[in-house]
Amino acid sequence: MTDTAAPAIELKGISKAFGPVQANKDISIRVMPGTIHGIIGENGAGKSTLMSILYGFYKADAGEVWIHGKKTEIPDSQAAIAAGIGMVFQHFKLVQNFTVLENVILGAEDGPMLRPSLARARGVLKRLSEEYELSVDPDQLIENLSVGHQQRVEILKALYRQADILILDEPTGVLTPAEADHLFRILDNLRAEGKTIILITHKLREIMEITDTVSVMRRGEMTATVKTAETSPEQLAELMVGRKVLLRVDKAPAQPGASVLEIENLRHVDHHGVERLKGISLEVKAGEIVGIAGVAGNGQSELLEVLGGYADGTGTIRVNGAEIDLTGKHSDGQSRRARGIAHVPEDRQTEGLIMAYAAWENTVFGYHRDPHYQSGPLMNNALIKAEAQDKMTRYDVRPPNPNLAARNFSGGNQQKIVLAREIERDPDILLIGQPTRGVDIGAIEFIHQEIVRLRDKGKAILLVSVELDEILSLSDRIAVMFDGQIMGERLPAETDQTELGLLMAGVTERPDKPLIEAVDAQLDAKEAREAEQHG
Amino acid sequence: MDKMPAWADAVLVPLISILLAAALSAIVILAIGEDPVAAFKLMVDGALMRSSGWGYTLYYTTNFIFTGLCVAVAFHASMFNIGGEGQAMIGGLGVALVCLFIPFPHWSVALLVATLAGAAFGAVWALIPSYLQAKRGSHIVITTIMFNFIAAAVLNYVLVNLLRPTGAMDPATAIFPQATHLPTFQDMFAPEGSRMFRGSPANVTFFIAVLACIGFWFLIWRTKLGYEIRAFGFSESAAKYAGISPVRITIVSMLISGGLAGLMALNTTMGEAERLVLNATEGAGFIGIAVALMGRSHPVGVFLAALLFGFLYQGGAELALWTNIPRELITVIQALVILFTGALDNMVRMPLERLFLAARRRDS
């Protein structure tokens, strides 16, 4: 790698506006071949827009794209592929009921007949998997694969199309730490082979770990491009947000009181007949935060849904010592709220908020039947609006305009609206799922402080997050979920990412064989079980 | 940020749609060798320039308000009730039964009881499809369409075999008793000896329709039931999270929807025909879909859209009467309006949105 060679990608003065929103402002970067270039920035900073322009989904209003020293027009994704660009999306674009092989050749068939394409692809896949540790069973259906393996298929698809520039958009969001490590090893191998990689992420740790250079985006502008070796997480965070940010949560030791939430042998079967919770037992005391770590899809969502009253379960749940109904008429969101359980759901856009409702309407969502908000047969909208204004000011929702529809707020501000609503009810128990997913760093700090503040008021908090950093820094006690079960509980001071990562993959004892093999074996066993259940 | 101001969404889009439909209609009229300007003049003249024309226009408007609100309330719960036609037919049965079999002292009492009966019968007809949707997942569009046919068959059977007066040849009930006859606009507004509203069918039911619009607004935007209906309509998953029962909202909103359709029978059956005939609804249940779409499921919009379709119906009848434009062409014109205001909404909306965005960018 020399600085005199032509850059693999060079963007010159890219601008793109959506209506009044300037998503990209005069952006220029140079990515040298055989390097990993990180692009980091908050949600809405314009990272995805920039990559969509590079991949031909959007047309830039101004600017040029140069690939390997040649000015290149990329009007559509076909042109991007022809130029050697491959993209691995955050949400995979795979056909669930096709095999790996069929997905790989989809759209890149050699001719009208499938057999020769499949045979060729089988050969190429075998070579690629050996070269880059990208092993997947070519004949397995996608729906039977873990997310980690599905992602490998996406990478294989790009490589099969002879991409030498690979863009990965938030690739680790759905992976266990071990899977993420494996992905980084794959990326390392690809870099060694001379491939160029652009890694889009909001996780500072990943940037520090794998990239050679990093560009920071803020509000559509490229604020800095630095060599990773010459920067620090603190400096990057500051560049992203535009001010100094507290990366660690500031909190005093917990002072747990009486047991508020007791869960015993909780089970849940989903509508496909698959058992998602396999006998969960857990306790949350007043004044403590219990964090549930786990890779997405291991039953955490179902646990919150059963606790929140909108999925049926069997077993026992006690709130302040009194048992609550888990099925039937008295098991819904309303009755849970009446028992002092507040819930900030994992997905604020499809559950926590009505996106088309104004902010003020959302500030009573779920509590709208409270007589306090009624006046006669009608709802007391004036009162609701006045209280909403007050809540929005105190929770620093920007803009503090209660008449604006929820969808017009940024992710962080939407989350603050939900938090304000749930915390202001002064609940005994707060269930909170993915509190900072899609939330910018500045708001993360605020949300974490609010959660700790609620704990210090003696409330019981059950936190579910796929971000291990978040679990480690917020929780007073950590329970790890895998495959619908609690694999173990740990105190944050007495554990680390590696141990939790193993538990998240269902490995309960430190193995004597190499880590990655133990994790793979465990995940393969889970896949086989699920394939059996589906088949 | 919203792409364009609310007024443009509510007023400009439907207005342009209507103009496009009118332009296309004019071309069609030209193509068959008639004069579109004269035709339009005739429509306006027949529907709006004389009080009896207004009497017809408002009569049709009343029907379309009820069926428009019927579709609109279901829209708010994100359901497509195509069964307004059948619900209105069965509502008519309810109205006819109370009018025929309860001896009323005065039309006002009769109107009150018939209102309840029409709404209840219409609601019951919507109950079965809504129950099937809520509990069994049978799609409401399919079931309500089927229920239109079942309603027609039921009505046919009841009229021919049970309610037809002996000796009568047509499938209809006997004329309702005098005490159930509703005051027409002529009775209410024409001074002694004046020809105002003479012979036109608009009647007191129009005011019930206006009241229904007002009640609809309060229900949807001011009560907790309306809050829940809209929440459910926007996001079922969020409604579940909030403890709003999808089963309850599906059934309740369809009951309201069917009830509103049933009220239409007050106008046609009690107000105009003064007996129940087989084809009392005359497709108003389907026009309700266009009215609700064009009126953006808002009562003011529904009222205005109903007025427009009332004008088209009455004006169309005038055209058929006084010109060589065939009846079928009037249906074509009405269909064009439905096409442009309902189905092709985005064709007008998207360029407009782009215009507004461009204007805003230039300002900033």
Short mmCIF file of C-alpha atoms in Angstrom, two decimals, chain B residues 35-315:
data_model
loop_
_atom_site.label_atom_id
_atom_site.label_comp_id
_atom_site.label_asym_id
_atom_site.label_seq_id
_atom_site.Cartn_x
_atom_site.Cartn_y
_atom_site.Cartn_z
CA ASP B 35 -71.02 20.24 -26.48
CA PRO B 36 -69.30 19.79 -23.09
CA VAL B 37 -69.86 23.42 -22.06
CA ALA B 38 -73.57 23.16 -22.71
CA ALA B 39 -73.67 19.83 -20.92
CA PHE B 40 -71.95 21.29 -17.88
CA LYS B 41 -74.30 24.26 -17.88
CA LEU B 42 -77.23 21.90 -18.01
CA MET B 43 -75.89 19.90 -15.07
CA VAL B 44 -75.34 23.01 -12.98
CA ASP B 45 -78.67 24.37 -14.00
CA GLY B 46 -80.54 21.18 -13.18
CA ALA B 47 -78.78 20.40 -9.95
CA LEU B 48 -77.96 23.75 -8.39
CA MET B 49 -79.89 26.60 -9.98
CA ARG B 50 -83.38 25.60 -8.93
CA SER B 51 -84.66 24.73 -5.48
CA SER B 52 -86.13 21.45 -6.68
CA GLY B 53 -82.75 20.63 -8.19
CA TRP B 54 -81.19 21.28 -4.81
CA GLY B 55 -83.89 19.09 -3.31
CA TYR B 56 -82.64 16.17 -5.37
CA THR B 57 -78.97 17.00 -4.98
CA LEU B 58 -79.28 17.13 -1.20
CA TYR B 59 -81.32 13.94 -1.18
CA TYR B 60 -78.48 12.09 -2.88
CA THR B 61 -75.96 13.93 -0.72
CA THR B 62 -77.68 12.57 2.39
CA ASN B 63 -77.26 9.01 1.16
CA PHE B 64 -73.61 9.54 0.35
CA ILE B 65 -72.86 11.19 3.69
CA PHE B 66 -74.07 8.11 5.52
CA THR B 67 -72.26 5.62 3.32
CA GLY B 68 -69.18 7.85 3.16
CA LEU B 69 -68.98 8.02 6.95
CA CYS B 70 -69.56 4.27 7.04
CA VAL B 71 -66.47 3.63 4.92
CA ALA B 72 -64.49 6.39 6.66
CA VAL B 73 -64.88 4.99 10.17
CA ALA B 74 -63.66 1.60 8.96
CA PHE B 75 -60.75 3.33 7.20
CA HIS B 76 -59.70 4.86 10.50
CA ALA B 77 -59.42 1.35 11.90
CA SER B 78 -57.51 0.38 8.75
CA MET B 79 -60.32 -1.76 7.41
CA PHE B 80 -62.00 -1.63 4.06
CA ASN B 81 -65.73 -2.04 4.51
CA ILE B 82 -67.12 -2.71 1.06
CA GLY B 83 -70.32 -3.94 2.63
CA GLY B 84 -72.04 -0.56 3.03
CA GLU B 85 -74.48 -1.57 0.31
CA GLY B 86 -75.63 -4.71 2.11
CA GLN B 87 -75.62 -3.05 5.51
CA ALA B 88 -77.82 -0.25 4.12
CA MET B 89 -80.21 -2.83 2.64
CA ILE B 90 -80.59 -4.64 5.94
CA GLY B 91 -80.83 -1.28 7.72
CA GLY B 92 -83.76 -0.60 5.39
CA LEU B 93 -85.37 -3.79 6.59
CA GLY B 94 -85.08 -2.60 10.17
CA VAL B 95 -86.59 0.77 9.30
CA ALA B 96 -89.41 -0.88 7.37
CA LEU B 97 -90.25 -3.30 10.16
CA VAL B 98 -90.65 -0.61 12.83
CA CYS B 99 -92.55 1.68 10.47
CA LEU B 100 -94.93 -1.09 9.45
CA PHE B 101 -95.53 -2.75 12.77
CA ILE B 102 -95.27 -0.07 15.46
CA PRO B 103 -98.14 2.42 15.57
CA PHE B 104 -96.40 5.76 15.99
CA PRO B 105 -98.20 8.85 17.28
CA HIS B 106 -95.91 11.31 15.44
CA TRP B 107 -93.19 11.26 12.81
CA SER B 108 -90.56 12.48 15.28
CA VAL B 109 -91.00 9.41 17.49
CA ALA B 110 -91.04 7.23 14.42
CA LEU B 111 -87.81 8.83 13.20
CA LEU B 112 -86.12 8.23 16.55
CA VAL B 113 -87.11 4.57 16.72
CA ALA B 114 -86.38 4.02 13.03
CA THR B 115 -82.94 5.57 13.52
CA LEU B 116 -82.18 3.06 16.23
CA ALA B 117 -83.63 0.20 14.22
CA GLY B 118 -81.79 1.10 11.00
CA ALA B 119 -78.49 1.50 12.83
CA ALA B 120 -78.97 -1.73 14.76
CA PHE B 121 -79.86 -3.78 11.69
CA GLY B 122 -76.96 -2.33 9.70
CA ALA B 123 -74.61 -2.95 12.62
CA VAL B 124 -75.70 -6.55 12.98
CA TRP B 125 -75.02 -7.10 9.29
CA ALA B 126 -71.47 -5.80 9.83
CA LEU B 127 -71.05 -7.83 13.01
CA ILE B 128 -70.61 -11.19 11.34
CA PRO B 129 -67.83 -10.16 8.92
CA SER B 130 -66.08 -8.23 11.69
CA TYR B 131 -66.28 -11.19 14.06
CA LEU B 132 -64.87 -13.44 11.35
CA GLN B 133 -62.04 -10.96 10.73
CA ALA B 134 -61.25 -10.47 14.40
CA LYS B 135 -61.40 -14.07 15.50
CA ARG B 136 -60.79 -16.13 12.38
CA GLY B 137 -58.73 -13.84 10.17
CA SER B 138 -61.21 -13.97 7.25
CA HIS B 139 -60.51 -10.86 5.26
CA ILE B 140 -63.15 -8.21 5.74
CA VAL B 141 -63.10 -7.16 2.07
CA ILE B 142 -64.07 -10.65 0.96
CA THR B 143 -66.67 -11.25 3.64
CA THR B 144 -68.38 -7.87 3.30
CA ILE B 145 -68.65 -8.30 -0.47
CA MET B 146 -70.23 -11.69 0.07
CA PHE B 147 -72.56 -10.20 2.61
CA ASN B 148 -73.78 -7.70 0.03
CA PHE B 149 -75.07 -10.60 -2.04
CA ILE B 150 -76.52 -12.35 0.97
CA ALA B 151 -78.26 -9.12 1.99
CA ALA B 152 -79.79 -8.76 -1.47
CA ALA B 153 -80.99 -12.35 -1.38
CA VAL B 154 -82.40 -11.99 2.13
CA LEU B 155 -84.19 -8.80 1.18
CA ASN B 156 -85.55 -10.39 -1.94
CA TYR B 157 -86.92 -13.31 0.05
CA VAL B 158 -88.41 -11.14 2.78
CA LEU B 159 -90.05 -8.75 0.34
CA VAL B 160 -91.44 -11.39 -1.99
CA ASN B 161 -92.53 -13.92 0.59
CA LEU B 162 -93.18 -12.11 3.84
CA LEU B 163 -93.80 -8.39 3.52
CA ARG B 164 -95.41 -8.06 0.11
CA PRO B 165 -99.05 -7.05 0.47
CA THR B 166 -101.38 -9.66 -0.97
CA GLY B 167 -102.14 -8.93 -4.56
CA ALA B 168 -99.20 -6.60 -5.11
CA MET B 169 -97.00 -7.47 -8.07
CA ASP B 170 -93.71 -5.79 -7.17
CA PRO B 171 -91.30 -6.93 -4.48
CA ALA B 172 -91.93 -4.13 -2.01
CA THR B 173 -93.68 -3.58 1.29
CA ALA B 174 -96.93 -1.73 1.69
CA ILE B 175 -96.78 2.05 2.00
CA PHE B 176 -95.83 3.02 5.53
CA PRO B 177 -98.55 4.53 7.75
CA GLN B 178 -99.12 8.28 7.41
CA ALA B 179 -97.68 8.99 10.89
CA THR B 180 -94.24 7.77 9.81
CA HIS B 181 -93.98 10.07 6.78
CA LEU B 182 -91.07 12.42 7.26
CA PRO B 183 -91.34 16.13 6.50
CA THR B 184 -89.66 17.03 3.20
CA PHE B 185 -87.79 20.25 2.57
CA GLN B 186 -90.96 21.48 0.88
CA ASP B 187 -92.96 20.82 4.06
CA MET B 188 -90.34 22.49 6.18
CA PHE B 189 -89.13 25.48 4.18
CA ALA B 190 -91.59 26.36 1.43
CA PRO B 191 -93.99 29.14 2.37
CA GLU B 192 -97.66 28.48 1.73
CA GLY B 193 -98.37 28.38 -2.00
CA SER B 194 -94.70 28.55 -3.01
CA ARG B 195 -93.16 26.09 -5.43
CA MET B 196 -89.94 25.90 -3.45
CA PHE B 197 -88.43 22.34 -3.31
CA ARG B 198 -91.62 21.15 -4.99
CA GLY B 199 -91.70 17.42 -5.56
CA SER B 200 -88.11 16.89 -4.53
CA PRO B 201 -87.24 14.12 -2.08
CA ALA B 202 -84.83 15.91 0.29
CA ASN B 203 -86.16 15.55 3.80
CA VAL B 204 -85.41 15.95 7.46
CA THR B 205 -82.95 13.03 7.30
CA PHE B 206 -80.43 15.45 5.79
CA PHE B 207 -80.07 17.03 9.21
CA ILE B 208 -79.51 13.65 10.79
CA ALA B 209 -76.69 13.18 8.29
CA VAL B 210 -75.21 16.53 9.32
CA LEU B 211 -75.51 15.49 12.97
CA ALA B 212 -73.79 12.22 12.08
CA CYS B 213 -70.89 14.21 10.61
CA ILE B 214 -70.53 16.20 13.82
CA GLY B 215 -70.87 13.11 15.98
CA PHE B 216 -68.31 11.34 13.81
CA TRP B 217 -65.80 14.13 14.38
CA PHE B 218 -66.25 13.99 18.13
CA LEU B 219 -66.08 10.21 18.16
CA ILE B 220 -62.89 9.95 16.13
CA TRP B 221 -60.93 12.92 17.44
CA ARG B 222 -62.25 13.59 20.91
CA THR B 223 -63.11 10.29 22.59
CA LYS B 224 -60.87 7.54 23.87
CA LEU B 225 -62.64 5.07 21.62
CA GLY B 226 -61.73 7.19 18.60
CA TYR B 227 -58.18 7.48 19.91
CA GLU B 228 -58.01 3.70 20.10
CA ILE B 229 -59.61 3.19 16.68
CA ARG B 230 -57.08 5.48 15.03
CA ALA B 231 -54.18 3.98 17.00
CA PHE B 232 -55.23 0.51 15.92
CA GLY B 233 -55.60 1.71 12.35
CA PHE B 234 -52.10 3.17 12.26
CA SER B 235 -50.34 0.28 13.98
CA GLU B 236 -51.82 -2.93 15.26
CA SER B 237 -48.59 -3.90 17.00
CA ALA B 238 -48.50 -0.61 18.87
CA ALA B 239 -52.16 -1.01 19.82
CA LYS B 240 -51.38 -4.40 21.34
CA TYR B 241 -48.51 -2.89 23.28
CA ALA B 242 -50.84 -0.25 24.68
CA GLY B 243 -53.39 -2.83 25.74
CA ILE B 244 -55.91 -1.96 23.05
CA SER B 245 -57.68 -5.16 22.07
CA PRO B 246 -57.59 -5.67 18.28
CA VAL B 247 -60.67 -7.90 18.51
CA ARG B 248 -62.66 -5.25 20.33
CA ILE B 249 -61.66 -2.40 18.01
CA THR B 250 -62.26 -4.47 14.88
CA ILE B 251 -65.76 -5.36 16.01
CA VAL B 252 -66.72 -2.01 17.52
CA SER B 253 -65.58 0.06 14.57
CA MET B 254 -67.37 -2.22 12.14
CA LEU B 255 -70.53 -2.01 14.23
CA ILE B 256 -70.36 1.77 13.98
CA SER B 257 -69.61 1.52 10.29
CA GLY B 258 -72.54 -0.80 9.62
CA GLY B 259 -74.80 1.34 11.77
CA LEU B 260 -74.00 4.43 9.71
CA ALA B 261 -74.74 2.55 6.50
CA GLY B 262 -78.01 1.37 8.00
CA LEU B 263 -79.02 4.98 8.68
CA MET B 264 -79.05 5.65 4.97
CA ALA B 265 -82.36 3.76 4.85
CA LEU B 266 -84.00 6.58 6.79
CA ASN B 267 -83.51 8.77 3.76
CA THR B 268 -84.38 6.36 0.97
CA THR B 269 -86.97 4.16 2.61
CA MET B 270 -88.66 6.31 5.21
CA GLY B 271 -88.03 9.73 3.68
CA GLU B 272 -88.46 9.15 -0.02
CA ALA B 273 -90.16 5.88 -1.05
CA GLU B 274 -92.19 5.56 2.16
CA ARG B 275 -92.01 1.83 1.66
CA LEU B 276 -89.16 -0.65 1.33
CA VAL B 277 -88.33 -1.54 -2.27
CA LEU B 278 -85.82 -4.06 -3.50
CA ASN B 279 -83.27 -1.66 -4.93
CA ALA B 280 -83.52 1.10 -2.34
CA THR B 281 -79.76 1.55 -2.02
CA GLU B 282 -79.05 2.14 -5.72
CA GLY B 283 -75.31 1.59 -5.32
CA ALA B 284 -74.89 4.34 -2.74
CA GLY B 285 -72.92 1.91 -0.59
CA PHE B 286 -70.23 1.77 -3.25
CA ILE B 287 -70.26 5.51 -3.92
CA GLY B 288 -69.50 5.79 -0.19
CA ILE B 289 -66.05 4.34 -0.86
CA ALA B 290 -65.24 7.13 -3.32
CA VAL B 291 -66.73 9.71 -0.95
CA ALA B 292 -64.61 8.51 1.97
CA LEU B 293 -61.46 8.37 -0.14
CA MET B 294 -62.01 11.81 -1.54
CA GLY B 295 -63.07 13.23 1.81
CA ARG B 296 -59.88 11.87 3.44
CA SER B 297 -62.08 10.09 6.00
CA HIS B 298 -62.80 13.45 7.60
CA PRO B 299 -66.44 14.45 8.14
CA VAL B 300 -66.02 17.83 6.47
CA GLY B 301 -64.37 16.17 3.50
CA VAL B 302 -67.03 13.49 3.43
CA PHE B 303 -69.75 16.14 3.47
CA LEU B 304 -68.19 18.04 0.56
CA ALA B 305 -67.48 14.90 -1.43
CA ALA B 306 -71.03 13.70 -0.83
CA LEU B 307 -72.27 17.05 -2.11
CA LEU B 308 -70.15 16.67 -5.24
CA PHE B 309 -71.50 13.20 -5.93
CA GLY B 310 -75.02 14.41 -5.15
CA PHE B 311 -74.49 17.06 -7.82
CA LEU B 312 -73.14 14.48 -10.27
CA TYR B 313 -76.12 12.21 -9.68
CA GLN B 314 -78.71 14.92 -10.08
CA GLY B 315 -76.86 16.70 -12.89
#
